[in-house]
mmCIF file of C-alpha atoms in Angstrom:
data_model
loop_
_atom_site.group_PDB
_atom_site.id
_atom_site.type_symbol
_atom_site.label_atom_id
_atom_site.label_comp_id
_atom_site.label_asym_id
_atom_site.label_seq_id
_atom_site.Cartn_x
_atom_site.Cartn_y
_atom_site.Cartn_z
ATOM 1 C CA MET A 116 56.927 21.003 48.990
ATOM 2 C CA ASP A 117 58.993 18.713 46.736
ATOM 3 C CA GLN A 118 57.224 16.668 44.065
ATOM 4 C CA HIS A 119 53.809 16.413 45.905
ATOM 5 C CA VAL A 120 50.507 16.544 44.148
ATOM 6 C CA VAL A 121 47.920 18.299 46.245
ATOM 7 C CA ARG A 122 44.254 16.532 44.870
ATOM 8 C CA PRO A 123 40.815 15.650 46.087
ATOM 9 C CA VAL A 124 40.011 12.237 46.969
ATOM 10 C CA ARG A 125 38.321 9.892 44.912
ATOM 11 C CA ALA A 126 35.431 7.846 46.279
ATOM 12 C CA GLU A 127 37.109 4.735 45.675
ATOM 13 C CA GLU A 128 40.209 5.667 48.012
ATOM 14 C CA TRP A 129 38.066 4.888 51.162
ATOM 15 C CA GLU A 130 40.919 2.689 52.468
ATOM 16 C CA GLN A 131 43.418 5.228 51.804
ATOM 17 C CA VAL A 132 41.569 7.741 53.739
ATOM 18 C CA LYS A 133 41.005 5.435 56.777
ATOM 19 C CA ARG A 134 44.748 4.839 56.938
ATOM 20 C CA LEU A 135 45.761 8.710 56.890
ATOM 21 C CA ARG A 136 43.120 9.399 59.609
ATOM 22 C CA LEU A 137 44.391 6.488 61.796
ATOM 23 C CA ASP A 138 48.144 8.067 61.213
ATOM 24 C CA ALA A 139 47.075 11.281 62.219
ATOM 25 C CA LEU A 140 45.269 9.974 65.319
ATOM 26 C CA ARG A 141 48.502 8.152 66.030
ATOM 27 C CA ASP A 142 50.793 11.536 66.092
ATOM 28 C CA PRO A 143 51.827 12.788 69.525
ATOM 29 C CA ALA A 144 49.929 16.109 68.664
ATOM 30 C CA ALA A 145 46.728 14.368 68.021
ATOM 31 C CA PRO A 146 45.028 14.649 71.559
ATOM 32 C CA VAL A 147 44.851 18.693 70.877
ATOM 33 C CA ALA A 148 44.549 18.385 67.191
ATOM 34 C CA PHE A 149 41.401 16.142 66.935
ATOM 35 C CA LEU A 150 38.295 15.838 68.622
ATOM 36 C CA GLU A 151 38.471 11.999 67.716
ATOM 37 C CA THR A 152 40.301 9.441 69.574
ATOM 38 C CA LEU A 153 42.256 6.431 67.760
ATOM 39 C CA ASP A 154 39.966 4.199 69.643
ATOM 40 C CA ALA A 155 36.808 5.419 68.100
ATOM 41 C CA ALA A 156 38.154 5.524 64.511
ATOM 42 C CA GLN A 157 39.457 2.167 64.630
ATOM 43 C CA ALA A 158 36.227 0.806 65.627
ATOM 44 C CA ARG A 159 34.684 2.167 62.609
ATOM 45 C CA PRO A 160 32.946 -0.268 59.830
ATOM 46 C CA ASP A 161 34.457 -0.018 56.471
ATOM 47 C CA GLY A 162 30.990 1.326 55.274
ATOM 48 C CA PHE A 163 31.669 4.459 57.453
ATOM 49 C CA TRP A 164 34.987 5.003 55.591
ATOM 50 C CA LYS A 165 33.345 4.266 52.153
ATOM 51 C CA ASP A 166 30.704 6.935 52.994
ATOM 52 C CA ARG A 167 33.313 9.557 54.542
ATOM 53 C CA ALA A 168 35.579 8.999 51.235
ATOM 54 C CA ALA A 169 32.680 9.395 48.804
ATOM 55 C CA GLY A 170 31.160 12.346 50.528
ATOM 56 C CA ALA A 171 34.432 14.282 50.490
ATOM 57 C CA ALA A 172 35.391 13.466 46.972
ATOM 58 C CA GLU A 173 31.979 15.143 45.229
ATOM 59 C CA GLY A 174 29.141 17.316 45.988
ATOM 60 C CA ARG A 175 28.935 20.549 47.750
ATOM 61 C CA GLY A 176 28.856 19.360 51.143
ATOM 62 C CA ALA A 177 32.710 18.515 51.395
ATOM 63 C CA ARG A 178 35.773 18.066 49.986
ATOM 64 C CA GLN A 179 38.916 16.680 51.096
ATOM 65 C CA PHE A 180 42.423 17.116 49.823
ATOM 66 C CA VAL A 181 45.586 15.289 50.132
ATOM 67 C CA ALA A 182 49.302 15.993 49.500
ATOM 68 C CA GLU A 183 50.538 12.811 47.698
ATOM 69 C CA GLY A 184 53.890 12.150 47.212
ATOM 70 C CA PRO A 185 55.810 10.620 44.060
ATOM 71 C CA ASP A 186 55.817 7.383 45.545
ATOM 72 C CA GLY A 187 52.174 7.655 45.886
ATOM 73 C CA VAL A 188 51.963 7.992 49.985
ATOM 74 C CA TRP A 189 49.625 10.475 51.119
ATOM 75 C CA ASP A 190 51.751 12.820 53.388
ATOM 76 C CA GLY A 191 49.192 15.168 54.636
ATOM 77 C CA SER A 192 45.054 16.185 54.484
ATOM 78 C CA VAL A 193 42.870 18.779 55.076
ATOM 79 C CA THR A 194 38.917 18.782 54.674
ATOM 80 C CA VAL A 195 36.374 21.317 53.826
ATOM 81 C CA LEU A 196 33.116 21.090 55.193
ATOM 82 C CA VAL A 197 30.205 23.263 54.070
ATOM 83 C CA GLU A 198 28.071 24.776 56.828
ATOM 84 C CA GLU A 199 24.918 26.292 55.036
ATOM 85 C CA SER A 200 23.314 29.121 56.799
ATOM 86 C CA GLY A 201 20.459 27.796 58.700
ATOM 87 C CA THR A 202 21.804 24.724 59.698
ATOM 88 C CA THR A 203 23.484 23.780 63.243
ATOM 89 C CA ASP A 204 27.210 23.270 63.376
ATOM 90 C CA PHE A 205 29.446 20.570 64.897
ATOM 91 C CA PHE A 206 29.142 22.349 68.210
ATOM 92 C CA GLY A 207 25.446 22.367 68.342
ATOM 93 C CA GLU A 208 25.277 26.253 67.459
ATOM 94 C CA PRO A 209 23.315 27.854 64.852
ATOM 95 C CA VAL A 210 25.329 28.586 61.481
ATOM 96 C CA GLU A 211 24.519 32.111 60.467
ATOM 97 C CA ARG A 212 26.137 32.494 56.893
ATOM 98 C CA THR A 213 27.320 29.950 54.390
ATOM 99 C CA GLN A 214 30.603 29.341 55.002
ATOM 100 C CA GLY A 215 33.506 26.630 54.993
ATOM 101 C CA HIS A 216 34.714 24.702 57.748
ATOM 102 C CA LEU A 217 38.461 23.299 57.665
ATOM 103 C CA VAL A 218 38.881 20.203 59.593
ATOM 104 C CA GLY A 219 41.131 16.936 60.036
ATOM 105 C CA VAL A 220 44.265 19.311 59.079
ATOM 106 C CA PHE A 221 47.245 16.591 59.057
ATOM 107 C CA VAL A 222 50.813 16.661 57.718
ATOM 108 C CA ARG A 223 53.155 13.746 58.484
ATOM 109 C CA GLU A 224 55.742 14.904 61.473
ATOM 110 C CA GLU A 225 58.679 14.220 58.813
ATOM 111 C CA ARG A 226 57.135 16.490 56.303
ATOM 112 C CA ARG A 227 56.122 19.440 58.218
ATOM 113 C CA GLY A 228 57.684 22.635 57.704
ATOM 114 C CA GLY A 229 57.957 21.765 53.790
ATOM 115 C CA GLY A 230 55.333 23.979 52.305
ATOM 116 C CA LEU A 231 52.754 21.195 52.312
ATOM 117 C CA ALA A 232 50.108 22.559 54.673
ATOM 118 C CA GLU A 233 50.377 25.788 52.828
ATOM 119 C CA ALA A 234 49.728 23.858 49.393
ATOM 120 C CA LEU A 235 46.721 22.224 51.158
ATOM 121 C CA PHE A 236 45.206 25.029 52.689
ATOM 122 C CA ALA A 237 45.555 27.042 49.211
ATOM 123 C CA ALA A 238 43.636 24.240 47.714
ATOM 124 C CA ALA A 239 40.889 23.976 50.012
ATOM 125 C CA LEU A 240 40.383 27.819 50.175
ATOM 126 C CA GLU A 241 40.521 27.662 46.433
ATOM 127 C CA TRP A 242 37.799 25.224 46.224
ATOM 128 C CA ALA A 243 35.701 26.916 48.717
ATOM 129 C CA TRP A 244 35.821 30.472 46.893
ATOM 130 C CA SER A 245 34.820 28.434 43.903
ATOM 131 C CA LEU A 246 31.411 27.581 45.182
ATOM 132 C CA GLU A 247 28.040 29.150 44.004
ATOM 133 C CA GLY A 248 24.625 29.285 45.338
ATOM 134 C CA PRO A 249 25.361 30.781 47.885
ATOM 135 C CA ALA A 250 29.126 31.611 47.979
ATOM 136 C CA PRO A 251 30.741 30.695 51.181
ATOM 137 C CA GLU A 252 31.534 34.363 52.767
ATOM 138 C CA ARG A 253 34.265 32.689 55.052
ATOM 139 C CA VAL A 254 36.043 29.909 55.979
ATOM 140 C CA ARG A 255 36.511 29.241 59.702
ATOM 141 C CA LEU A 256 38.236 26.343 61.817
ATOM 142 C CA PHE A 257 39.047 25.521 65.468
ATOM 143 C CA VAL A 258 41.997 25.098 67.222
ATOM 144 C CA HIS A 259 42.692 23.579 70.536
ATOM 145 C CA GLY A 260 44.015 26.170 73.387
ATOM 146 C CA GLU A 261 47.123 24.147 73.758
ATOM 147 C CA ASN A 262 47.915 23.490 70.171
ATOM 148 C CA ALA A 263 50.304 26.893 70.024
ATOM 149 C CA ARG A 264 52.026 25.548 66.673
ATOM 150 C CA ALA A 265 48.697 25.012 64.869
ATOM 151 C CA ALA A 266 47.628 28.464 65.629
ATOM 152 C CA ALA A 267 50.618 30.005 64.636
ATOM 153 C CA PHE A 268 50.741 28.334 61.403
ATOM 154 C CA TYR A 269 47.017 29.602 61.014
ATOM 155 C CA ARG A 270 47.631 33.131 61.721
ATOM 156 C CA ARG A 271 50.752 33.392 59.488
ATOM 157 C CA PHE A 272 48.480 31.572 56.640
ATOM 158 C CA GLY A 273 46.110 34.833 57.036
ATOM 159 C CA PHE A 274 43.268 33.309 59.637
ATOM 160 C CA VAL A 275 42.121 35.975 62.220
ATOM 161 C CA ALA A 276 41.033 34.635 65.540
ATOM 162 C CA SER A 277 37.372 35.564 65.823
ATOM 163 C CA GLY A 278 36.948 35.733 69.849
ATOM 164 C CA ARG A 279 34.656 32.741 69.819
ATOM 165 C CA VAL A 280 35.817 30.086 72.231
ATOM 166 C CA VAL A 281 33.941 26.867 72.912
ATOM 167 C CA ALA A 282 34.631 25.105 76.182
ATOM 168 C CA LEU A 283 35.289 21.256 75.684
ATOM 169 C CA GLU A 284 33.928 18.558 78.034
ATOM 170 C CA ASP A 285 37.466 17.849 79.182
ATOM 171 C CA GLY A 286 38.366 21.219 80.441
ATOM 172 C CA GLY A 287 40.049 22.327 77.243
ATOM 173 C CA GLU A 288 38.771 24.839 74.724
ATOM 174 C CA GLU A 289 38.658 25.141 70.817
ATOM 175 C CA ARG A 290 39.365 28.773 69.381
ATOM 176 C CA GLU A 291 37.727 29.906 66.046
ATOM 177 C CA TYR A 292 40.026 31.444 63.468
ATOM 178 C CA VAL A 293 38.386 32.913 60.324
ATOM 179 C CA PHE A 294 39.612 34.110 56.807
ATOM 180 C CA VAL A 295 37.149 36.069 55.043
ATOM 181 C CA ARG A 296 36.523 35.859 51.259
ATOM 182 C CA PRO A 297 38.457 37.993 49.312
ATOM 183 C CA VAL A 298 36.801 40.796 47.881
ATOM 184 C CA ALA A 299 37.419 40.079 43.674
#
């Protein structure tokens, strides 16, 4: 992992949050990695990015972690959204248990395979497990059916396919993987 530091974003870092997201959406894997297009993200006003950074920097609802290199460049990111029991998820389905939901997983192509993704996931899970009242029972994520590389990484990290599949409008599908909270 070189000399990277994995840490939560700060609210005032909205421009870096925006820049990294746009870089992620330019990645060749973006069509099967993200449910957002580059054009849609570029069209968002600065207020959106300010709110996004602020919401991912504090509170219980979300936390974004970045892998910051010694040169200050952000080389990767993951965000944990907290889905509370009794709410509705991104796909419009009821959330039956309080859980974390990993989204926005990205590591720059030239940094892949060096441990950044593992470090980002470890930080994200550590934060999710630290939450109280109620504590998340599990952390989940969705992976596009054609994103075999990501699915292999998630399995190596300890995520297990739940069997839930969500059909996408473009004919593709997203498959759910879960990581159950370890018993203390």
